């Protein structure tokens, strides 16, 4: 966690509860069910640590709200605060790691330890918000088997917590505008045997969303990124990232993203921002697609048989990914008639803020006779159901 968090004074529990309530009201995240911006974090946490469950919890006066949960069975929306690891973790300033809860007097009496789901291992970090860094919840891991975490593991959990804090903080910045500058819009490309296009619908004047494509010798590079930050800074950082992508158009995706990250991560960190990014290279002859996904995870692969696949991300965003750690590369083949839909998280807000919105977007594409009709439908939906966020949708289809 940041140094200002470590230096924050600890208020009286009653005062902290009042501050928590005020901040959670301002954040406007308690109501409304799951949101993909938080689901991505808990999903990556569960997969990265290989645990039974991961949760992003928000602490009310006397209950914990499970804002995001990745577990084989669904917990109730709320749990009494004092009956949770989260409630007791809030008494600590830093990470809490419990190798075996049954032998730890701080937690051995909890109902989730003594009864179903019989938690043995727990690790959590407090989440803070506001100028006084008030603890408003936790990001945590649970497992029915005892285990430990290395120092690197704890650092990774803290980075995920920082990501969650910044997502929470974005709700407090009323002046934050997130749109794509008109000068950042890519020019149309004409690729034989392919349909490529997209749209960006700004929520404000300057934003961190950007998309781009580049036609090479038998290849098509496609990029969609979303820079999180505050106000004008997000737009400036997005412009810098786009320039870094353009400078590496002749490199393979893994090399291009590694070099881009080395260049822009320091700027993102200084601005207390980060960026999710999907960067792919399409072989326009074979349909082979090589890609790197840096915490984005908003890519839908539409198959010719009517099924679909969501390409999940297992990496952290640029600006949060640990220095020196490699990134996962992915690949797939787009058969004739298949499509990739790559979107920013604003597209999810067109419906219910979950990944189910990707399926609805895919259904809209399948029902549209051509790309222009589909994009017009997206824009119409945005007018009828304001996403309250920047919206970017990019389509790459291998014609049948």
Short mmCIF file of C-alpha atoms in Angstrom, two decimals:
data_model
loop_
_atom_site.label_atom_id
_atom_site.label_comp_id
_atom_site.label_asym_id
_atom_site.label_seq_id
_atom_site.Cartn_x
_atom_site.Cartn_y
_atom_site.Cartn_z
CA UNK A 1 0.00 0.00 0.00
CA UNK A 2 1.09 3.58 -0.48
CA UNK A 3 3.13 5.44 2.12
CA UNK A 4 0.31 7.86 2.87
CA UNK A 5 -1.82 4.89 3.80
CA UNK A 6 0.82 3.60 6.20
CA UNK A 7 1.06 7.00 7.84
CA UNK A 8 -2.69 7.45 8.25
CA UNK A 9 -3.92 7.83 11.81
CA UNK A 10 -6.35 5.27 13.14
CA UNK A 11 -9.61 6.90 14.27
CA UNK A 12 -11.90 5.64 17.02
CA UNK A 13 -13.93 2.63 15.71
CA UNK A 14 -17.20 4.57 15.91
CA UNK A 15 -15.70 7.50 13.99
CA UNK A 16 -14.30 5.15 11.38
CA UNK A 17 -17.72 3.52 10.94
CA UNK A 18 -19.26 6.96 10.32
CA UNK A 19 -16.55 7.81 7.78
CA UNK A 20 -17.00 4.44 6.09
CA UNK A 21 -20.73 5.01 5.75
CA UNK A 22 -20.22 8.48 4.27
CA UNK A 23 -17.57 7.28 1.81
CA UNK A 24 -19.57 4.26 0.69
CA UNK A 25 -22.52 6.55 0.01
CA UNK A 26 -20.30 8.84 -2.05
CA UNK A 27 -18.72 5.92 -3.89
CA UNK A 28 -22.17 4.67 -4.90
CA UNK A 29 -20.95 1.09 -5.31
CA UNK A 30 -22.80 -0.82 -2.60
CA UNK A 31 -26.05 -1.12 -4.50
CA UNK A 32 -26.51 -2.48 -7.99
CA UNK A 33 -24.99 -5.95 -7.80
CA UNK A 34 -21.73 -7.21 -9.36
CA UNK A 35 -19.65 -4.98 -11.60
CA UNK A 36 -17.10 -6.33 -14.02
CA UNK A 37 -14.45 -3.77 -12.95
CA UNK A 38 -14.38 -5.53 -9.55
CA UNK A 39 -15.13 -9.02 -10.87
CA UNK A 40 -11.93 -8.88 -12.94
CA UNK A 41 -9.86 -8.23 -9.83
CA UNK A 42 -11.31 -11.05 -7.73
CA UNK A 43 -11.23 -13.44 -10.69
CA UNK A 44 -7.54 -12.73 -11.29
CA UNK A 45 -6.83 -13.04 -7.55
CA UNK A 46 -8.46 -16.46 -7.32
CA UNK A 47 -6.65 -17.76 -10.39
CA UNK A 48 -3.28 -16.22 -9.52
CA UNK A 49 -3.19 -17.73 -6.02
CA UNK A 50 -5.04 -20.94 -6.82
CA UNK A 51 -7.38 -20.60 -3.84
CA UNK A 52 -10.97 -21.73 -3.35
CA UNK A 53 -12.34 -18.19 -3.17
CA UNK A 54 -11.59 -14.49 -3.44
CA UNK A 55 -13.76 -11.58 -2.34
CA UNK A 56 -13.96 -7.81 -2.52
CA UNK A 57 -15.89 -6.78 0.57
CA UNK A 58 -17.25 -3.39 1.62
CA UNK A 59 -17.80 -2.76 5.33
CA UNK A 60 -20.99 -1.05 6.47
CA UNK A 61 -21.91 -0.15 10.04
CA UNK A 62 -22.64 -3.72 11.07
CA UNK A 63 -22.54 -5.85 7.91
CA UNK A 64 -20.09 -6.76 5.19
CA UNK A 65 -21.34 -6.40 1.63
CA UNK A 66 -19.77 -8.94 -0.73
CA UNK A 67 -19.42 -6.62 -3.72
CA UNK A 68 -17.55 -9.25 -5.73
CA UNK A 69 -17.10 -12.91 -4.94
CA UNK A 70 -15.43 -15.74 -6.78
CA UNK A 71 -16.43 -18.97 -5.07
CA UNK A 72 -18.08 -22.21 -6.15
CA UNK A 73 -21.21 -21.38 -4.18
CA UNK A 74 -22.68 -17.91 -3.72
CA UNK A 75 -22.57 -16.33 -0.27
CA UNK A 76 -25.48 -14.12 0.86
CA UNK A 77 -25.12 -10.49 -0.23
CA UNK A 78 -24.28 -9.44 3.34
CA UNK A 79 -22.75 -11.02 6.46
CA UNK A 80 -22.66 -9.60 10.02
CA UNK A 81 -19.46 -7.56 10.26
CA UNK A 82 -18.19 -9.10 13.49
CA UNK A 83 -18.62 -12.62 12.08
CA UNK A 84 -16.15 -12.07 9.25
CA UNK A 85 -12.43 -12.03 8.64
CA UNK A 86 -13.04 -8.72 6.87
CA UNK A 87 -14.46 -7.06 9.98
CA UNK A 88 -11.45 -8.06 12.02
CA UNK A 89 -8.95 -7.29 9.27
CA UNK A 90 -10.11 -3.66 9.39
CA UNK A 91 -8.43 -3.39 12.79
CA UNK A 92 -5.05 -3.88 11.05
CA UNK A 93 -3.18 -1.35 8.94
CA UNK A 94 -1.55 -3.80 6.56
CA UNK A 95 -1.95 -7.28 5.09
CA UNK A 96 -3.31 -10.03 7.32
CA UNK A 97 -2.19 -13.58 6.54
CA UNK A 98 -3.64 -16.49 8.52
CA UNK A 99 -1.99 -19.81 7.57
CA UNK A 100 -4.41 -21.85 9.73
CA UNK A 101 -7.41 -20.06 11.24
CA UNK A 102 -8.20 -22.92 13.62
CA UNK A 103 -4.96 -22.31 15.48
CA UNK A 104 -5.15 -18.50 15.36
CA UNK A 105 -6.94 -17.08 18.39
CA UNK A 106 -7.96 -13.93 16.49
CA UNK A 107 -10.14 -15.86 14.07
CA UNK A 108 -10.70 -19.41 15.37
CA UNK A 109 -14.19 -18.61 16.69
CA UNK A 110 -15.57 -17.27 13.41
CA UNK A 111 -18.61 -19.19 12.10
CA UNK A 112 -16.96 -19.68 8.70
CA UNK A 113 -14.04 -21.38 10.48
CA UNK A 114 -15.97 -23.57 12.91
CA UNK A 115 -18.65 -24.51 10.35
CA UNK A 116 -19.24 -24.47 6.60
CA UNK A 117 -17.23 -23.46 4.55
CA UNK A 118 -14.55 -24.48 7.10
CA UNK A 119 -12.00 -21.84 6.17
CA UNK A 120 -8.45 -22.62 7.24
CA UNK A 121 -6.36 -20.22 5.17
CA UNK A 122 -7.13 -16.49 4.89
CA UNK A 123 -5.22 -13.53 3.49
CA UNK A 124 -6.60 -10.03 3.14
CA UNK A 125 -5.60 -6.42 2.64
CA UNK A 126 -7.67 -3.44 3.78
CA UNK A 127 -9.03 -1.15 1.07
CA UNK A 128 -8.90 2.59 1.70
CA UNK A 129 -10.66 5.57 0.20
CA UNK A 130 -10.85 9.32 0.70
CA UNK A 131 -8.24 11.90 1.60
CA UNK A 132 -7.91 10.45 5.10
CA UNK A 133 -7.43 6.90 3.75
CA UNK A 134 -10.39 5.47 5.64
CA UNK A 135 -10.61 1.68 5.51
CA UNK A 136 -13.83 0.81 3.68
CA UNK A 137 -13.39 -2.88 2.99
CA UNK A 138 -11.00 -5.68 2.10
CA UNK A 139 -9.73 -7.75 -0.79
CA UNK A 140 -9.20 -11.27 0.49
CA UNK A 141 -8.49 -14.92 -0.28
CA UNK A 142 -9.85 -18.03 1.47
CA UNK A 143 -9.16 -21.76 1.23
CA UNK A 144 -10.19 -24.88 3.21
CA UNK A 145 -6.56 -26.05 3.42
CA UNK A 146 -3.78 -24.43 5.48
CA UNK A 147 -1.14 -22.64 3.42
CA UNK A 148 1.30 -19.74 3.55
CA UNK A 149 2.23 -16.83 1.30
CA UNK A 150 5.70 -15.73 0.28
CA UNK A 151 6.75 -12.09 0.43
CA UNK A 152 6.21 -11.87 -3.33
CA UNK A 153 2.71 -13.31 -2.91
CA UNK A 154 1.86 -10.70 -0.29
CA UNK A 155 3.20 -7.97 -2.58
CA UNK A 156 1.01 -9.24 -5.42
CA UNK A 157 -2.07 -9.23 -3.16
CA UNK A 158 -1.26 -5.65 -2.17
CA UNK A 159 -0.98 -4.64 -5.84
CA UNK A 160 -4.40 -6.17 -6.50
CA UNK A 161 -5.69 -4.23 -3.50
CA UNK A 162 -4.24 -1.04 -4.95
CA UNK A 163 -6.05 -1.77 -8.21
CA UNK A 164 -9.30 -2.20 -6.25
CA UNK A 165 -8.71 1.06 -4.37
CA UNK A 166 -8.22 2.98 -7.59
CA UNK A 167 -11.40 1.51 -9.04
CA UNK A 168 -13.24 2.59 -5.90
CA UNK A 169 -11.67 6.04 -5.99
CA UNK A 170 -12.80 6.64 -9.56
CA UNK A 171 -16.34 6.96 -8.23
CA UNK A 172 -15.32 9.93 -6.09
CA UNK A 173 -13.94 12.03 -8.93
CA UNK A 174 -16.92 13.90 -10.28
CA UNK A 175 -14.72 15.96 -12.56
CA UNK A 176 -13.11 12.94 -14.19
CA UNK A 177 -13.98 12.83 -17.82
CA UNK A 178 -13.06 9.82 -19.88
CA UNK A 179 -13.37 10.07 -23.61
CA UNK A 180 -11.29 9.53 -26.68
CA UNK A 181 -10.00 12.70 -28.28
CA UNK A 182 -11.15 12.99 -31.87
CA UNK A 183 -7.52 13.13 -32.97
CA UNK A 184 -6.93 9.66 -31.50
CA UNK A 185 -9.55 7.96 -33.67
CA UNK A 186 -7.94 5.45 -36.07
CA UNK A 187 -8.49 5.74 -39.79
CA UNK A 188 -10.64 3.15 -41.51
CA UNK A 189 -8.81 0.17 -42.98
CA UNK A 190 -9.82 -1.99 -45.94
CA UNK A 191 -8.61 -5.58 -45.56
CA UNK A 192 -9.55 -8.15 -48.18
CA UNK A 193 -11.56 -10.93 -46.56
CA UNK A 194 -11.98 -9.06 -43.28
CA UNK A 195 -14.35 -6.58 -41.68
CA UNK A 196 -12.71 -4.21 -39.20
CA UNK A 197 -14.26 -1.23 -37.46
CA UNK A 198 -15.25 0.32 -34.20
CA UNK A 199 -16.72 3.24 -32.34
CA UNK A 200 -15.91 5.30 -29.28
CA UNK A 201 -18.58 7.19 -27.40
CA UNK A 202 -17.04 9.66 -24.94
CA UNK A 203 -18.54 10.30 -21.56
CA UNK A 204 -16.68 13.59 -21.32
CA UNK A 205 -14.13 15.59 -23.26
CA UNK A 206 -10.79 13.91 -22.52
CA UNK A 207 -10.42 10.31 -21.46
CA UNK A 208 -8.25 7.26 -21.12
CA UNK A 209 -10.04 4.99 -23.62
CA UNK A 210 -8.32 4.52 -26.94
CA UNK A 211 -8.39 2.02 -29.76
CA UNK A 212 -6.20 1.63 -32.80
CA UNK A 213 -5.43 -0.69 -35.67
CA UNK A 214 -2.62 -0.94 -38.17
CA UNK A 215 -2.43 -2.87 -41.43
CA UNK A 216 0.98 -4.36 -42.18
CA UNK A 217 2.25 -6.87 -44.73
CA UNK A 218 -0.26 -9.66 -44.26
CA UNK A 219 -0.98 -8.64 -40.67
CA UNK A 220 -3.43 -6.47 -38.76
CA UNK A 221 -2.53 -5.08 -35.34
CA UNK A 222 -5.48 -4.23 -33.06
CA UNK A 223 -5.27 -2.43 -29.72
CA UNK A 224 -7.87 -1.43 -27.15
CA UNK A 225 -6.81 0.21 -23.88
CA UNK A 226 -8.42 1.96 -20.95
CA UNK A 227 -6.28 4.25 -18.79
CA UNK A 228 -7.63 4.88 -15.30
CA UNK A 229 -6.79 8.14 -13.63
CA UNK A 230 -8.03 11.58 -12.75
CA UNK A 231 -9.28 14.30 -15.07
CA UNK A 232 -7.04 15.52 -17.84
CA UNK A 233 -4.21 13.21 -16.75
CA UNK A 234 -6.02 10.15 -18.10
CA UNK A 235 -6.26 11.66 -21.58
CA UNK A 236 -2.61 12.67 -21.59
CA UNK A 237 -1.54 9.22 -20.47
CA UNK A 238 -3.74 7.62 -23.13
CA UNK A 239 -2.12 9.76 -25.81
CA UNK A 240 1.30 8.70 -24.57
CA UNK A 241 0.33 5.03 -24.60
CA UNK A 242 -1.06 5.28 -28.11
CA UNK A 243 2.18 6.86 -29.30
CA UNK A 244 4.12 4.01 -27.66
CA UNK A 245 1.94 1.45 -29.45
CA UNK A 246 2.42 3.17 -32.81
CA UNK A 247 6.20 3.21 -32.31
CA UNK A 248 6.19 -0.59 -31.95
CA UNK A 249 3.95 -1.54 -34.85
CA UNK A 250 6.58 -3.81 -36.38
CA UNK A 251 7.09 -5.89 -33.22
CA UNK A 252 5.29 -9.03 -32.09
CA UNK A 253 2.63 -8.42 -29.40
CA UNK A 254 4.65 -9.81 -26.47
CA UNK A 255 7.73 -7.76 -27.37
CA UNK A 256 5.66 -4.66 -28.14
CA UNK A 257 3.77 -4.76 -24.83
CA UNK A 258 6.96 -5.43 -22.84
CA UNK A 259 8.68 -2.42 -24.40
CA UNK A 260 5.56 -0.27 -24.07
CA UNK A 261 5.27 -1.20 -20.40
CA UNK A 262 8.88 -0.27 -19.71
CA UNK A 263 8.24 3.12 -21.30
CA UNK A 264 4.86 4.11 -19.84
CA UNK A 265 4.62 2.29 -16.48
CA UNK A 266 6.70 4.93 -14.62
CA UNK A 267 4.42 7.69 -15.91
CA UNK A 268 1.34 5.74 -14.89
CA UNK A 269 2.73 5.10 -11.42
CA UNK A 270 3.64 8.76 -10.90
CA UNK A 271 0.10 9.72 -11.89
CA UNK A 272 -1.36 7.04 -9.59
CA UNK A 273 -2.97 5.49 -12.64
CA UNK A 274 -2.90 2.19 -14.48
CA UNK A 275 -4.07 0.89 -17.82
CA UNK A 276 -5.76 -2.28 -19.01
CA UNK A 277 -4.76 -3.23 -22.54
CA UNK A 278 -5.51 -5.84 -25.20
CA UNK A 279 -3.01 -5.91 -28.05
CA UNK A 280 -3.22 -8.47 -30.85
CA UNK A 281 -1.68 -9.28 -34.20
CA UNK A 282 -3.89 -10.99 -36.77
CA UNK A 283 -2.42 -12.97 -39.65
CA UNK A 284 -4.90 -11.98 -42.34
CA UNK A 285 -4.07 -15.06 -44.41
CA UNK A 286 -4.42 -17.84 -41.85
CA UNK A 287 -6.62 -16.15 -39.25
CA UNK A 288 -4.04 -16.84 -36.53
CA UNK A 289 -4.26 -14.29 -33.71
CA UNK A 290 -1.43 -13.74 -31.20
CA UNK A 291 -2.26 -11.44 -28.29
CA UNK A 292 -1.30 -10.09 -24.89
CA UNK A 293 -4.01 -9.10 -22.40
CA UNK A 294 -2.87 -6.84 -19.55
CA UNK A 295 -5.76 -7.00 -17.10
CA UNK A 296 -8.34 -6.19 -19.77
CA UNK A 297 -10.35 -9.40 -20.15
CA UNK A 298 -13.14 -7.83 -22.23
CA UNK A 299 -12.84 -9.82 -25.45
CA UNK A 300 -15.61 -12.00 -26.91
CA UNK A 301 -14.88 -14.65 -29.53
CA UNK A 302 -18.01 -15.43 -31.56
CA UNK A 303 -17.92 -18.87 -33.20
CA UNK A 304 -19.74 -19.93 -36.35
CA UNK A 305 -21.81 -22.55 -34.50
CA UNK A 306 -23.49 -19.86 -32.39
CA UNK A 307 -21.34 -20.39 -29.29
CA UNK A 308 -18.97 -17.84 -27.81
CA UNK A 309 -15.85 -17.65 -25.66
CA UNK A 310 -14.77 -14.85 -23.33
CA UNK A 311 -10.99 -14.40 -23.37
CA UNK A 312 -10.04 -13.99 -19.72
CA UNK A 313 -7.00 -12.08 -18.50
CA UNK A 314 -4.70 -13.47 -15.82
CA UNK A 315 -2.26 -10.55 -15.79
CA UNK A 316 -2.34 -7.27 -13.91
CA UNK A 317 -2.80 -3.93 -15.72
CA UNK A 318 0.15 -1.89 -16.93
CA UNK A 319 1.37 0.17 -14.01
CA UNK A 320 0.50 -2.55 -11.47
CA UNK A 321 2.26 -5.58 -12.97
CA UNK A 322 5.37 -6.45 -10.89
CA UNK A 323 8.62 -5.36 -12.51
CA UNK A 324 10.60 -8.27 -13.93
CA UNK A 325 7.64 -10.64 -14.20
CA UNK A 326 6.77 -11.83 -17.69
CA UNK A 327 3.31 -11.62 -19.16
CA UNK A 328 1.17 -14.44 -20.49
CA UNK A 329 0.73 -14.59 -24.25
CA UNK A 330 -2.32 -16.08 -25.92
CA UNK A 331 -3.31 -17.27 -29.35
CA UNK A 332 -6.36 -18.43 -31.27
CA UNK A 333 -7.52 -18.92 -34.83
CA UNK A 334 -10.39 -16.94 -36.31
CA UNK A 335 -12.12 -19.26 -38.76
CA UNK A 336 -14.13 -17.83 -41.64
CA UNK A 337 -17.30 -16.29 -40.24
CA UNK A 338 -15.88 -15.79 -36.75
CA UNK A 339 -15.56 -12.48 -34.90
CA UNK A 340 -13.64 -10.87 -32.06
CA UNK A 341 -15.44 -8.12 -30.15
CA UNK A 342 -13.03 -6.08 -28.02
CA UNK A 343 -14.60 -3.48 -25.74
CA UNK A 344 -13.83 -1.15 -22.86
CA UNK A 345 -15.72 -1.59 -19.61
CA UNK A 346 -18.20 1.12 -20.58
CA UNK A 347 -19.80 -1.42 -22.91
CA UNK A 348 -20.83 -3.50 -19.91
CA UNK A 349 -22.73 -0.53 -18.50
CA UNK A 350 -25.06 -0.64 -21.49
CA UNK A 351 -26.82 -3.46 -19.65
CA UNK A 352 -26.05 -4.82 -16.16
CA UNK A 353 -22.31 -4.11 -15.56
CA UNK A 354 -21.44 -7.84 -15.71
CA UNK A 355 -19.84 -10.07 -18.32
CA UNK A 356 -23.36 -11.08 -19.36
CA UNK A 357 -23.41 -7.73 -21.15
CA UNK A 358 -20.72 -9.03 -23.49
CA UNK A 359 -23.08 -11.81 -24.56
CA UNK A 360 -25.85 -9.30 -25.19
CA UNK A 361 -23.46 -7.23 -27.27
CA UNK A 362 -22.51 -10.37 -29.19
CA UNK A 363 -26.17 -11.15 -29.79
CA UNK A 364 -26.69 -7.62 -31.11
CA UNK A 365 -23.81 -8.15 -33.54
CA UNK A 366 -25.16 -11.50 -34.76
CA UNK A 367 -28.58 -9.92 -35.36
CA UNK A 368 -27.16 -7.00 -37.37
CA UNK A 369 -26.93 -7.35 -41.16
CA UNK A 370 -23.63 -5.44 -41.33
CA UNK A 371 -21.04 -3.62 -39.24
CA UNK A 372 -22.52 -0.14 -39.71
CA UNK A 373 -25.92 -1.32 -38.50
CA UNK A 374 -24.33 -2.93 -35.44
CA UNK A 375 -22.34 0.18 -34.52
CA UNK A 376 -25.43 2.33 -35.00
CA UNK A 377 -27.25 -0.02 -32.63
CA UNK A 378 -24.51 0.38 -30.03
CA UNK A 379 -24.73 4.16 -30.27
CA UNK A 380 -28.52 4.03 -30.03
CA UNK A 381 -28.30 1.83 -26.94
CA UNK A 382 -25.89 4.32 -25.37
CA UNK A 383 -28.39 7.13 -25.91
CA UNK A 384 -31.25 5.08 -24.46
CA UNK A 385 -29.18 3.67 -21.59
CA UNK A 386 -26.35 6.07 -20.74
CA UNK A 387 -23.38 3.96 -19.63
CA UNK A 388 -22.02 6.82 -17.52
CA UNK A 389 -18.57 5.91 -18.78
CA UNK A 390 -16.46 5.96 -21.91
CA UNK A 391 -17.52 3.29 -24.34
CA UNK A 392 -15.33 1.66 -26.97
CA UNK A 393 -16.30 -1.27 -29.20
CA UNK A 394 -13.99 -2.78 -31.82
CA UNK A 395 -14.99 -5.51 -34.27
CA UNK A 396 -12.63 -7.85 -36.15
CA UNK A 397 -14.45 -10.37 -38.36
CA UNK A 398 -13.01 -12.89 -40.79
CA UNK A 399 -15.56 -12.87 -43.56
CA UNK A 400 -17.27 -16.16 -44.37
#
